[in-house]
CSV table of C-alpha atoms in Angstrom, one decimal:
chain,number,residue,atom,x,y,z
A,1,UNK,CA,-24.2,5.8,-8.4
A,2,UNK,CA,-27.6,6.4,-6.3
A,3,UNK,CA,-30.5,8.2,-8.6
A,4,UNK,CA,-33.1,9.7,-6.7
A,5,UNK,CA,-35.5,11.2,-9.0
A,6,UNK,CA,-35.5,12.4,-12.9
A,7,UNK,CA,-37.6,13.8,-15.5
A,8,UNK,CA,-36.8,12.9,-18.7
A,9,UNK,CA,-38.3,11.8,-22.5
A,10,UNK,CA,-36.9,10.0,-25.4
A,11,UNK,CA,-36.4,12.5,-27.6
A,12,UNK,CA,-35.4,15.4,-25.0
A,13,UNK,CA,-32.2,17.3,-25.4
A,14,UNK,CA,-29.3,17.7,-23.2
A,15,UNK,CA,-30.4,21.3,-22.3
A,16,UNK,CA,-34.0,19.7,-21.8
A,17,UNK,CA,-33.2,17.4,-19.4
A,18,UNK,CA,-30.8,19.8,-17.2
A,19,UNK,CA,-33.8,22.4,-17.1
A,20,UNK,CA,-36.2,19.5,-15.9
A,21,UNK,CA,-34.3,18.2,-13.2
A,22,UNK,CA,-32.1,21.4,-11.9
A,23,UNK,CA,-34.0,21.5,-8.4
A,24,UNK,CA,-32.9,17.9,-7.7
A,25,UNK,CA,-29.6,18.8,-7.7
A,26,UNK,CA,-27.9,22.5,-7.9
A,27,UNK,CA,-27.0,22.0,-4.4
A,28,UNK,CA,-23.7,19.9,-5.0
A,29,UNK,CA,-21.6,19.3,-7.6
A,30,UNK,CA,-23.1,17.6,-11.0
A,31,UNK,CA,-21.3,15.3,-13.4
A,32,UNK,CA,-23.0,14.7,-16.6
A,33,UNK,CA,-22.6,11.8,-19.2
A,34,UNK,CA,-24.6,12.4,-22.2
A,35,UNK,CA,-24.4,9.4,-24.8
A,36,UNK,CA,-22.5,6.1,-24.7
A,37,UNK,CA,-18.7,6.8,-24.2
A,38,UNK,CA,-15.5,5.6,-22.1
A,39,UNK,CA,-13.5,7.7,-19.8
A,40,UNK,CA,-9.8,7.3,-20.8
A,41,UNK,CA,-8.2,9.6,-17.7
A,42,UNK,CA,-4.8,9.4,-15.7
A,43,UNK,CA,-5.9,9.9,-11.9
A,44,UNK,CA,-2.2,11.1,-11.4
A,45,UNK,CA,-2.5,13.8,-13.5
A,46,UNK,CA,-6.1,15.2,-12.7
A,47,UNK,CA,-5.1,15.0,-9.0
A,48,UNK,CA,-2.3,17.9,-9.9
A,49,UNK,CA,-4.1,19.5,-12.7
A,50,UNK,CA,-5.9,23.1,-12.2
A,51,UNK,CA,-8.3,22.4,-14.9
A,52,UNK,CA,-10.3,20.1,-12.9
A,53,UNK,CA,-10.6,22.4,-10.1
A,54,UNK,CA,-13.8,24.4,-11.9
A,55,UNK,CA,-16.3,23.4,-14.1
A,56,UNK,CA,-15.1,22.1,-17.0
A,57,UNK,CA,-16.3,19.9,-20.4
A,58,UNK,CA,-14.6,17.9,-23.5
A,59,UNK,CA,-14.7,18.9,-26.7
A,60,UNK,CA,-17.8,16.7,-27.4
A,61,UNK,CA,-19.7,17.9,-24.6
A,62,UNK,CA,-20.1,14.1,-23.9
A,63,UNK,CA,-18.3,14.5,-20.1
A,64,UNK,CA,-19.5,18.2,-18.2
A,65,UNK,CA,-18.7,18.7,-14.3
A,66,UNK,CA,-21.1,21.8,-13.1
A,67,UNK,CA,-19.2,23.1,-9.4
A,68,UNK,CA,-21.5,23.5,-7.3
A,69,UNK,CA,-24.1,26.7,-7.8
A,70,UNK,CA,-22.4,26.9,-11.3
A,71,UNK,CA,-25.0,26.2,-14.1
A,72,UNK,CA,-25.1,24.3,-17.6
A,73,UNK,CA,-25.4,28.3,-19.5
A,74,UNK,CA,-22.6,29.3,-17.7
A,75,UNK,CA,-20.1,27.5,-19.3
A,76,UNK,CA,-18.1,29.0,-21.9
A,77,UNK,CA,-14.8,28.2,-24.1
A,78,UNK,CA,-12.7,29.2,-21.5
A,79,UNK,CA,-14.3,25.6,-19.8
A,80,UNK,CA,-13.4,23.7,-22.5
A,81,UNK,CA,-10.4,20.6,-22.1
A,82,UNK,CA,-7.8,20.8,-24.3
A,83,UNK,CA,-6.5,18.6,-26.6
A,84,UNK,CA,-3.4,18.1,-24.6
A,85,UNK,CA,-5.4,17.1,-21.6
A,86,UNK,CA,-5.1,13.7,-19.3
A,87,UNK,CA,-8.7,12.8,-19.8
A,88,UNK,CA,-10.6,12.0,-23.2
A,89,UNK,CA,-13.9,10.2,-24.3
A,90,UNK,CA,-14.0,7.6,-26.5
A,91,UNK,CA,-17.3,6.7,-28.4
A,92,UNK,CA,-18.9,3.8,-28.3
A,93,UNK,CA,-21.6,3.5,-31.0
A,94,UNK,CA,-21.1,-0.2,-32.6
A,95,UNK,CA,-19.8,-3.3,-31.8
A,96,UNK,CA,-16.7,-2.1,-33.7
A,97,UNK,CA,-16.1,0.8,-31.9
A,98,UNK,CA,-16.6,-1.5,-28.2
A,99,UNK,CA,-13.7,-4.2,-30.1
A,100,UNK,CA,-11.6,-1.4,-30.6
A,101,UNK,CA,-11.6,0.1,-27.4
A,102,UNK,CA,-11.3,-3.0,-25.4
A,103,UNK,CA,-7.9,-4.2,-27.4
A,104,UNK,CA,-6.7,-0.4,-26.7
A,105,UNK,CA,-7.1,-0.7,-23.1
A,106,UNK,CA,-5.7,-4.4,-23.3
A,107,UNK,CA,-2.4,-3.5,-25.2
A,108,UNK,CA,-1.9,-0.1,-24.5
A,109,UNK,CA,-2.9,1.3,-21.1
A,110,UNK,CA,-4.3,-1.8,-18.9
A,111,UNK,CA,-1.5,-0.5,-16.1
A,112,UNK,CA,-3.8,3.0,-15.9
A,113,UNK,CA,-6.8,1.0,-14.2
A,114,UNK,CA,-7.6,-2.0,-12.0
A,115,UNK,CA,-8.2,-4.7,-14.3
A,116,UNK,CA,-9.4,-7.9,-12.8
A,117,UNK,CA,-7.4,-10.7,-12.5
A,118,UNK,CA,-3.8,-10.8,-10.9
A,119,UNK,CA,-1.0,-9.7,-12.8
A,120,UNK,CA,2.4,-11.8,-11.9
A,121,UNK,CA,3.6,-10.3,-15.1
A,122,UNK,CA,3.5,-7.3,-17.6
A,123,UNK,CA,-0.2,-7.4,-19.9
A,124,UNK,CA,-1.3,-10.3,-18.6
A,125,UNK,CA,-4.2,-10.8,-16.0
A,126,UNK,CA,-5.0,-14.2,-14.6
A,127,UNK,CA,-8.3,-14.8,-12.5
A,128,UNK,CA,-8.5,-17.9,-9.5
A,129,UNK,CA,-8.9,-20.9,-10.2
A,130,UNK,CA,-7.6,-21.1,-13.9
A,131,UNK,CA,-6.4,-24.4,-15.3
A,132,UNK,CA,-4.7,-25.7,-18.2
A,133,UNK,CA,-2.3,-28.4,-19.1
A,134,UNK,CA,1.7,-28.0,-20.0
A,135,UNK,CA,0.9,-28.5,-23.6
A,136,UNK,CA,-1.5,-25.3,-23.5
A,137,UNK,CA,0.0,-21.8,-24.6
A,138,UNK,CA,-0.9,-18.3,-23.3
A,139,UNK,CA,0.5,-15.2,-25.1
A,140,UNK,CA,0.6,-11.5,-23.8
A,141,UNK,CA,-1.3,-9.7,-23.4
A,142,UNK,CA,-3.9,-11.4,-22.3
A,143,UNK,CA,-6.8,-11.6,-19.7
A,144,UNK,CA,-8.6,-14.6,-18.4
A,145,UNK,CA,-11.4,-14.5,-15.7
A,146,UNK,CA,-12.0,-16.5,-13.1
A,147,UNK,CA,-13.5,-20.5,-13.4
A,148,UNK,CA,-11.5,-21.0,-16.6
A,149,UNK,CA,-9.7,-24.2,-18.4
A,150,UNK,CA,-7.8,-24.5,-21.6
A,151,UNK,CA,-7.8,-28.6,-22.8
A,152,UNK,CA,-4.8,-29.9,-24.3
A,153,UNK,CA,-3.1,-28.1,-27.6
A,154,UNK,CA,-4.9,-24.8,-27.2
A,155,UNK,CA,-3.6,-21.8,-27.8
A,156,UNK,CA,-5.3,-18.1,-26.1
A,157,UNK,CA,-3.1,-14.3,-26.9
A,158,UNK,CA,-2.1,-12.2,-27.8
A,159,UNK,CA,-4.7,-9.7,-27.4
A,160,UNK,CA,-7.4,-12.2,-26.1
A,161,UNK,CA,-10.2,-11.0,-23.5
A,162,UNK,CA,-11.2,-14.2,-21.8
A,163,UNK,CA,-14.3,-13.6,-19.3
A,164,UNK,CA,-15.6,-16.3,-16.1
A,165,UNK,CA,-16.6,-19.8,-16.7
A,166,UNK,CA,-15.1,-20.3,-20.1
A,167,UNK,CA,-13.9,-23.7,-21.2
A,168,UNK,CA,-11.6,-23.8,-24.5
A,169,UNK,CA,-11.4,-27.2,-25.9
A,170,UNK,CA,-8.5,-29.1,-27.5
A,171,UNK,CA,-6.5,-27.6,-30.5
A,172,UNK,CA,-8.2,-24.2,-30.4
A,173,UNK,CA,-6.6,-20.6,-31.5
A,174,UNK,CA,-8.0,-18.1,-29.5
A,175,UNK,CA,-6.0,-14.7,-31.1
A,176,UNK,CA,-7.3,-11.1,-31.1
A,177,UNK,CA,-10.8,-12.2,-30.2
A,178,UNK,CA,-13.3,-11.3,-26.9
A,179,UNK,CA,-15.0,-14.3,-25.4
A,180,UNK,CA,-17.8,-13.7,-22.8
A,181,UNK,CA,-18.5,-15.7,-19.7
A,182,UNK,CA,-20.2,-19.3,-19.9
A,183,UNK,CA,-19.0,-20.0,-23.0
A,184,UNK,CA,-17.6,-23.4,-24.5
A,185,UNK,CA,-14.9,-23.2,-27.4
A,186,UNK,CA,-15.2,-26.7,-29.5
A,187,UNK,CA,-12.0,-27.8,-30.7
A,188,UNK,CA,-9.9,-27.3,-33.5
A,189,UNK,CA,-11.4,-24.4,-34.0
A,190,UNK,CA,-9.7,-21.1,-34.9
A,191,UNK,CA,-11.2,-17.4,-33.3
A,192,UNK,CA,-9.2,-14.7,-34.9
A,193,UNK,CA,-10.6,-11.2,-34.4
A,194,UNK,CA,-14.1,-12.5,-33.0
A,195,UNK,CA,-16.4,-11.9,-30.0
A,196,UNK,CA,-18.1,-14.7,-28.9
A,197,UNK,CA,-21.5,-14.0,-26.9
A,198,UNK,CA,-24.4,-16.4,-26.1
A,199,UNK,CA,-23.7,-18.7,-29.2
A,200,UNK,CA,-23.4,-15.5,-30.8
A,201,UNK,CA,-19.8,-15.7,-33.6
A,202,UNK,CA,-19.6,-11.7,-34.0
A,203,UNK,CA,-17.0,-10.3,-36.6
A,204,UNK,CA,-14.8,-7.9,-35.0
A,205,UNK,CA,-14.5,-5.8,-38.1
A,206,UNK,CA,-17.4,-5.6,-39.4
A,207,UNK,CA,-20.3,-6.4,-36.6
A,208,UNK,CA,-21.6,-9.3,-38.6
A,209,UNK,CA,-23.3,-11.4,-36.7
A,210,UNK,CA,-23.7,-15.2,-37.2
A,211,UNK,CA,-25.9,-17.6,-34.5
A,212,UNK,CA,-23.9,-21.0,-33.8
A,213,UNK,CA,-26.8,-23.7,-33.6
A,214,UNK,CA,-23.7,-26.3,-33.6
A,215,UNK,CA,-23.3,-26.7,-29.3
A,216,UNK,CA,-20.0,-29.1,-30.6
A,217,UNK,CA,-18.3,-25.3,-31.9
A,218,UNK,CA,-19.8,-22.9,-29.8
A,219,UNK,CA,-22.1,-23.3,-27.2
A,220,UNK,CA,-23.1,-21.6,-23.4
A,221,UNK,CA,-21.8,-23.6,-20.4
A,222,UNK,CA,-25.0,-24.4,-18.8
A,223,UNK,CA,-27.2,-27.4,-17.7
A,224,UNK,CA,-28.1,-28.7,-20.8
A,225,UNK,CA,-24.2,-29.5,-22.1
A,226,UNK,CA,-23.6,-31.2,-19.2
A,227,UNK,CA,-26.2,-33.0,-18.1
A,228,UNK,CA,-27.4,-35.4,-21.3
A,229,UNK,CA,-30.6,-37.5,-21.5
A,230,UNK,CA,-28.4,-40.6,-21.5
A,231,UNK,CA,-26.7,-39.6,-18.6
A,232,UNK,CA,-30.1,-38.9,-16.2
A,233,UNK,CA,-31.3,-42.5,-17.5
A,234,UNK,CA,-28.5,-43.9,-16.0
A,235,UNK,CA,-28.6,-42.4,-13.0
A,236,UNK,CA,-31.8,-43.0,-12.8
A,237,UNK,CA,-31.9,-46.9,-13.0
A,238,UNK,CA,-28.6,-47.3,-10.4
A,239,UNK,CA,-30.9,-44.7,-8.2
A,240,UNK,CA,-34.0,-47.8,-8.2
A,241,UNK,CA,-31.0,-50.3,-7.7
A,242,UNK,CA,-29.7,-48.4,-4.6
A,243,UNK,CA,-33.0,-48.2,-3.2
A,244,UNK,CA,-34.1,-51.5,-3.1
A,245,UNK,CA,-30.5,-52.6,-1.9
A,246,UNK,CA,-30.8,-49.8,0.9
A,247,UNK,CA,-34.6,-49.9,1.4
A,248,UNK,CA,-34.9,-53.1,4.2
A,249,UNK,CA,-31.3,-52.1,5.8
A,250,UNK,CA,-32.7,-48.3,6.5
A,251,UNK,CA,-36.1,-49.7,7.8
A,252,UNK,CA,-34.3,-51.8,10.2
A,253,UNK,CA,-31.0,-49.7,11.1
A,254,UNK,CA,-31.3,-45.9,10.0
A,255,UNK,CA,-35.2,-45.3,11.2
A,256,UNK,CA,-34.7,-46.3,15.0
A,257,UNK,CA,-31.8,-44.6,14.9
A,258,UNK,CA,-33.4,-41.2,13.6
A,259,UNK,CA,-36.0,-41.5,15.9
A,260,UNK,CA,-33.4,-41.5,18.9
A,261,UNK,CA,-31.6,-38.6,17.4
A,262,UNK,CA,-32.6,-35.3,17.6
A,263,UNK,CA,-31.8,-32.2,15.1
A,264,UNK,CA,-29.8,-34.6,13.2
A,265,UNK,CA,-30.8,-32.8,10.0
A,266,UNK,CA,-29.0,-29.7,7.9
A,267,UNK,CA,-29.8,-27.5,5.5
A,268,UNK,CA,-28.0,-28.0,1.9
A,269,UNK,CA,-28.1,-26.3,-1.1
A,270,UNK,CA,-29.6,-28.0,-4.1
A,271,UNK,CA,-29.5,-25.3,-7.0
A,272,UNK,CA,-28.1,-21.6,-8.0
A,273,UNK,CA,-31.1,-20.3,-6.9
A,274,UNK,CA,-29.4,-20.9,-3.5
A,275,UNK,CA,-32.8,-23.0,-2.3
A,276,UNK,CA,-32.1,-25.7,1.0
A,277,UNK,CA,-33.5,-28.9,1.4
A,278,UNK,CA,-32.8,-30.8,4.4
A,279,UNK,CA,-30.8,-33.7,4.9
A,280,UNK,CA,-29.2,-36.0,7.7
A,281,UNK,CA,-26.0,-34.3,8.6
A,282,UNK,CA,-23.2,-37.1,8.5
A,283,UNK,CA,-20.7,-35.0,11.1
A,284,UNK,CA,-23.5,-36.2,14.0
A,285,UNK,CA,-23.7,-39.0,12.9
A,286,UNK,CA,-20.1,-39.6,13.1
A,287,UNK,CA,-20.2,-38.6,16.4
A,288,UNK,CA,-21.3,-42.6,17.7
A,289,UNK,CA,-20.4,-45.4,16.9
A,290,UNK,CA,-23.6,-46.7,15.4
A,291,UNK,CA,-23.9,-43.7,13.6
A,292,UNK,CA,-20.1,-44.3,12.1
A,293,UNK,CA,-21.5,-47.6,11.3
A,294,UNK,CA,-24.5,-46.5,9.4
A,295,UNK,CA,-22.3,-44.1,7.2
A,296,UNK,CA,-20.0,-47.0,6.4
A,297,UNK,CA,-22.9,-48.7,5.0
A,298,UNK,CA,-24.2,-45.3,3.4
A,299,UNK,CA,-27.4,-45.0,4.3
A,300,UNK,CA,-27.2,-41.6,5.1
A,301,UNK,CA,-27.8,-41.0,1.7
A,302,UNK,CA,-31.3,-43.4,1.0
A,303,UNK,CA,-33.0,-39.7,1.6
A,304,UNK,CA,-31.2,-38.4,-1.1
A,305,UNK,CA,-31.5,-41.1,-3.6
A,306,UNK,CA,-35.3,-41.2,-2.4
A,307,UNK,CA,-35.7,-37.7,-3.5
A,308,UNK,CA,-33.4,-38.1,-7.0
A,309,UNK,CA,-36.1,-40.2,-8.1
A,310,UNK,CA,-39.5,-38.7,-6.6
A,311,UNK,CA,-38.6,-35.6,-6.7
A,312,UNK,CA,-36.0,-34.7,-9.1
A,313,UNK,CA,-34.7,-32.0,-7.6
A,314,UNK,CA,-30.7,-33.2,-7.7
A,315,UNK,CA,-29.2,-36.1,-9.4
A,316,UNK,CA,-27.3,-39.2,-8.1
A,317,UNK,CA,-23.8,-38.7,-9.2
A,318,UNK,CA,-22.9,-34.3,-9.4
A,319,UNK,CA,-21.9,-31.4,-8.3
A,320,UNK,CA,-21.4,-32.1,-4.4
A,321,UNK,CA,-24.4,-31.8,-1.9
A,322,UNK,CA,-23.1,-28.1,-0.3
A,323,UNK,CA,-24.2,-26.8,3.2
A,324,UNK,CA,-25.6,-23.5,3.1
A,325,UNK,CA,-22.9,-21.5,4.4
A,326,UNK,CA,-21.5,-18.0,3.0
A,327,UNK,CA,-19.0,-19.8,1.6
A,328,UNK,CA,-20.6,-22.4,-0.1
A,329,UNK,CA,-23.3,-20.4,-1.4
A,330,UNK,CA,-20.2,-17.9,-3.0
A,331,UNK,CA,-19.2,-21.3,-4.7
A,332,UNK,CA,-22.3,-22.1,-6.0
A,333,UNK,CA,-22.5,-18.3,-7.6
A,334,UNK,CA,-19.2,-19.0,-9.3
A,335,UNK,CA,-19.8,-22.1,-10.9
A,336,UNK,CA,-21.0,-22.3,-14.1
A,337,UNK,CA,-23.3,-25.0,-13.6
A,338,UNK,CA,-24.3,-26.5,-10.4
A,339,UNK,CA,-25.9,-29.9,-10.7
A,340,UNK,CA,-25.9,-31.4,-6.9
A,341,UNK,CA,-25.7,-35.2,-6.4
A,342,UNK,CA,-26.2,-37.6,-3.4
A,343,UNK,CA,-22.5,-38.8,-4.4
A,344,UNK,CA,-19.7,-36.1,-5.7
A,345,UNK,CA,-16.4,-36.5,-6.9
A,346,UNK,CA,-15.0,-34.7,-4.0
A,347,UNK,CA,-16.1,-37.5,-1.5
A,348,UNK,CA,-14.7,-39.8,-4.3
A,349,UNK,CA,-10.9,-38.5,-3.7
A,350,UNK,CA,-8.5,-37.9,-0.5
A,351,UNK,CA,-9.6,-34.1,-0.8
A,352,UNK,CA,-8.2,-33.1,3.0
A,353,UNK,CA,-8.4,-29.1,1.6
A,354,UNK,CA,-11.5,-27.0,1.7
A,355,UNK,CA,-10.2,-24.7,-0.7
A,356,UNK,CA,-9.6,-27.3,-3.4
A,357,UNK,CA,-13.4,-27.3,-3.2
A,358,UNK,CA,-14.3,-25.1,-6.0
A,359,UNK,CA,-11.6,-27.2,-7.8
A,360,UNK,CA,-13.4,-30.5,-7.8
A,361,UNK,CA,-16.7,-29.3,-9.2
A,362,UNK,CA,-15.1,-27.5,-11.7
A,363,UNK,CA,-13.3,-30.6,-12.4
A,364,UNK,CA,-16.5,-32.8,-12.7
A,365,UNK,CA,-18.7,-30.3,-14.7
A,366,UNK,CA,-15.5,-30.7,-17.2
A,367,UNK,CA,-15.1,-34.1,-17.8
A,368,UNK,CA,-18.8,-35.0,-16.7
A,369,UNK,CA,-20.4,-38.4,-18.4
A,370,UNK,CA,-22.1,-41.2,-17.6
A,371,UNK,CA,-18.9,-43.4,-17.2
A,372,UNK,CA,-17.4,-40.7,-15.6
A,373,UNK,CA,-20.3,-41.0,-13.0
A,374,UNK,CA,-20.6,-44.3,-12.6
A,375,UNK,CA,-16.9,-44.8,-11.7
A,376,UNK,CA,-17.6,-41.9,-8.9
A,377,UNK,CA,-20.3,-44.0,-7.5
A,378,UNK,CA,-18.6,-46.9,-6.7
A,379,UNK,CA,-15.8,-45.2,-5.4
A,380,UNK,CA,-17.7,-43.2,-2.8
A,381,UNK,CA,-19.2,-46.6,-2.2
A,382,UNK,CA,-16.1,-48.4,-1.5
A,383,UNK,CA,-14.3,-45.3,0.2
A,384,UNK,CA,-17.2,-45.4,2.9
A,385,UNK,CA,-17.2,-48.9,3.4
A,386,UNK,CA,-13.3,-49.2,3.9
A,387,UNK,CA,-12.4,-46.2,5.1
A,388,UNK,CA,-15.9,-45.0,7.1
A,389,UNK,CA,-16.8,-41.2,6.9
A,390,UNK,CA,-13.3,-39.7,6.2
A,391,UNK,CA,-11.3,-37.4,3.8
A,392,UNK,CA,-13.1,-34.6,2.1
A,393,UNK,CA,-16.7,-34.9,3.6
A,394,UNK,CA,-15.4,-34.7,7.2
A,395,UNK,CA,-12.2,-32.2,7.0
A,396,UNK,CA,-14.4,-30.4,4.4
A,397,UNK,CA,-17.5,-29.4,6.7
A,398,UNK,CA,-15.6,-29.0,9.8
A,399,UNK,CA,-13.6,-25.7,8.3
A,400,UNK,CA,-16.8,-24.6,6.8
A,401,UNK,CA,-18.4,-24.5,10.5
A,402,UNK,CA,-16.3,-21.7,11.6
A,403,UNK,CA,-17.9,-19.4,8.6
């Protein structure tokens, strides 16, 4: 919807604002919305109808279409929808009124619109990446956005709205409730006609509001759940260990070996602000075999660990290092959290396919601790010095270079 120019005040009427702001537009047609409503229409019928063929209103006056050099004073009952007719408004003055509609639409008419999600089956709508174990229930209808995981025992539906990034722990009810995006469900915990926003536990009935303080029963999925103060101390003491081990092998190895090599840096992303900071790029490197040597003994990554601890700007263990490509910037968007490391799960694992990338940080922000990330470590570790510069990293980037 482009708005070009209006006149308007607070307290101004409907008529009001029509008479201030006729010159900007009597030269095409003109919709008005006047209040807070939804637009329950069949496109089939409307398409066929006569009475949308003139200027027309609903009952309310909330919805008006002027034709074009037909004015707001010209309309009369003879403009006026029926009852009968294929397109209503529907109020939406409380948080009762918005829970309402929402289940309406859910059980009742989600085949009259585009719902998001794909829908394999009738009243349900699954976004991508969506996980949960064999022991997990789903019950129609349903609809779960995108970025989602049920833990073991759970059980979402009927008549659940699930939104993006929403993690449901273990032997959790989710039934007749709304949850909004970033959110973490503790477990054991039963939501029955709810809507969960921002910490926020909002009766469904009512509108009574209640702020969770508790992060272990409701909490947003950001930085600070995942990432604990134990956690960065952690890091940060292996980070001083890796630098003194790497510190007199770089000096003697990596520098002469930079200084011989030209444009051997790239550009990576280091936070959802989508902001770069360059690093050596390991698919050069790879390209000699001194260079193949130096990533066996990892010390492409001193620069990193160098800046986990000067700087702070990413962590040891994380979120993978991503290049800034469209792609990997749309990944970042869609995480929940995106905590980059000099070391990732994904170089961890044999992870041949690029588009199990989203996968493996979605995977680590889940189950993220500090044994979780020290066991990562050494892996990557042991994978570069047995297998060289391999698996994920290499296949990974190499598909990426054709975005």
């Amino acid at each position: 919807m482009k708005i070009d120019y209006a006149l308007a005040h607070p307290d101004d009427g409907l008529k009001s604002v029509y008479l201030k702001n006729i010159t900007y537009c009597k030269q095409d047609d003109l919709l008005i919305w006047n209040g807070c409503f939804f637009l329950q229409y069949d496109h089939k019928q409307i398409e066929c109808s006569t009475e949308f063929q003139n200027s027309f209103y609903t009952k309310d006056k909330r919805f008006i279409f002027l034709a074009k050099d037909s004015s707001l004073s010209n309309l009369g009952p003879d403009n006026m929808l029926s009852d009968a007719t294929c397109l209503t408004t529907h109020n939406i003055d409380s948080i009762v009124s918005y829970y309402r509609l929402s289940m309406a639409i859910l059980k009742n008419y989600n085949k009259e619109y585009v719902l998001p999600g794909y829908s394999g089956e009738k009243d349900i709508f699954l976004g991508y990446n969506f996980v949960f174990p064999h022991s997990a229930e789903i019950h129609t209808p349903i609809m779960i956005g995108n970025n989602c995981r049920l833990q073991k025992n759970t059980l979402v539906g009927p008549n659940s709205i699930i939104g993006n990034n929403v993690i449901v722990d273990e032997n959790s009810y989710v039934k007749d409730s709304i949850i909004y995006d970033y959110t973490y469900i503790g477990r054991d915990l039963d939501l029955d006609r709810k809507i969960v926003y921002k910490g926020n536990l909002i009766n469904a009935d009512n509108g009574e509001v209640i702020h969770i303080k508790d992060k272990v029963l409701v909490a947003k999925v950001d930085s600070g759940i995942t990432v604990s103060l134990f956690n960065r101390t952690i890091q940060y003491l292996l980070a001083l260990l890796l630098i003194l081990l790497q510190l007199i092998p770089w000096l003697l190895l990596f520098l002469p070996y930079r200084m011989f090599m030209r444009k051997l840096d790239c550009e990576r992303l280091i936070n959802k602000h989508l902001k770069t900071c360059k690093f050596s790029n390991p698919d050069i490197m790879a390209k000699s075999w001194w260079g193949r040597f130096l990533l066996r003994l990892s010390l492409d990554k001193f620069e990193m660990i160098f800046v986990t601890i000067y700087k702070k700007r990413i962590y040891l263990v994380g979120n993978r290092l991503l290049t800034n490509t469209v792609k990997h910037r749309k990944i970042i968007l869609d995480l929940p959290v995106y905590n980059p490391g000099a070391f990732s799960l994904a170089e961890s694992v044999k992870a041949d396919e690029s588009n199990a990338e989203l996968f493996y940080e979605l995977e680590y922000i889940n189950w993220i601790s500090a044994h979780h990330n020290v066991k990562i470590l050494f892996r990557c570790l042991s994978r570069r010095m047995i297998y060289g510069y391999t698996t994920a990293e290499r296949t990974g980037r190499r598909k990426n270079a054709t975005i």
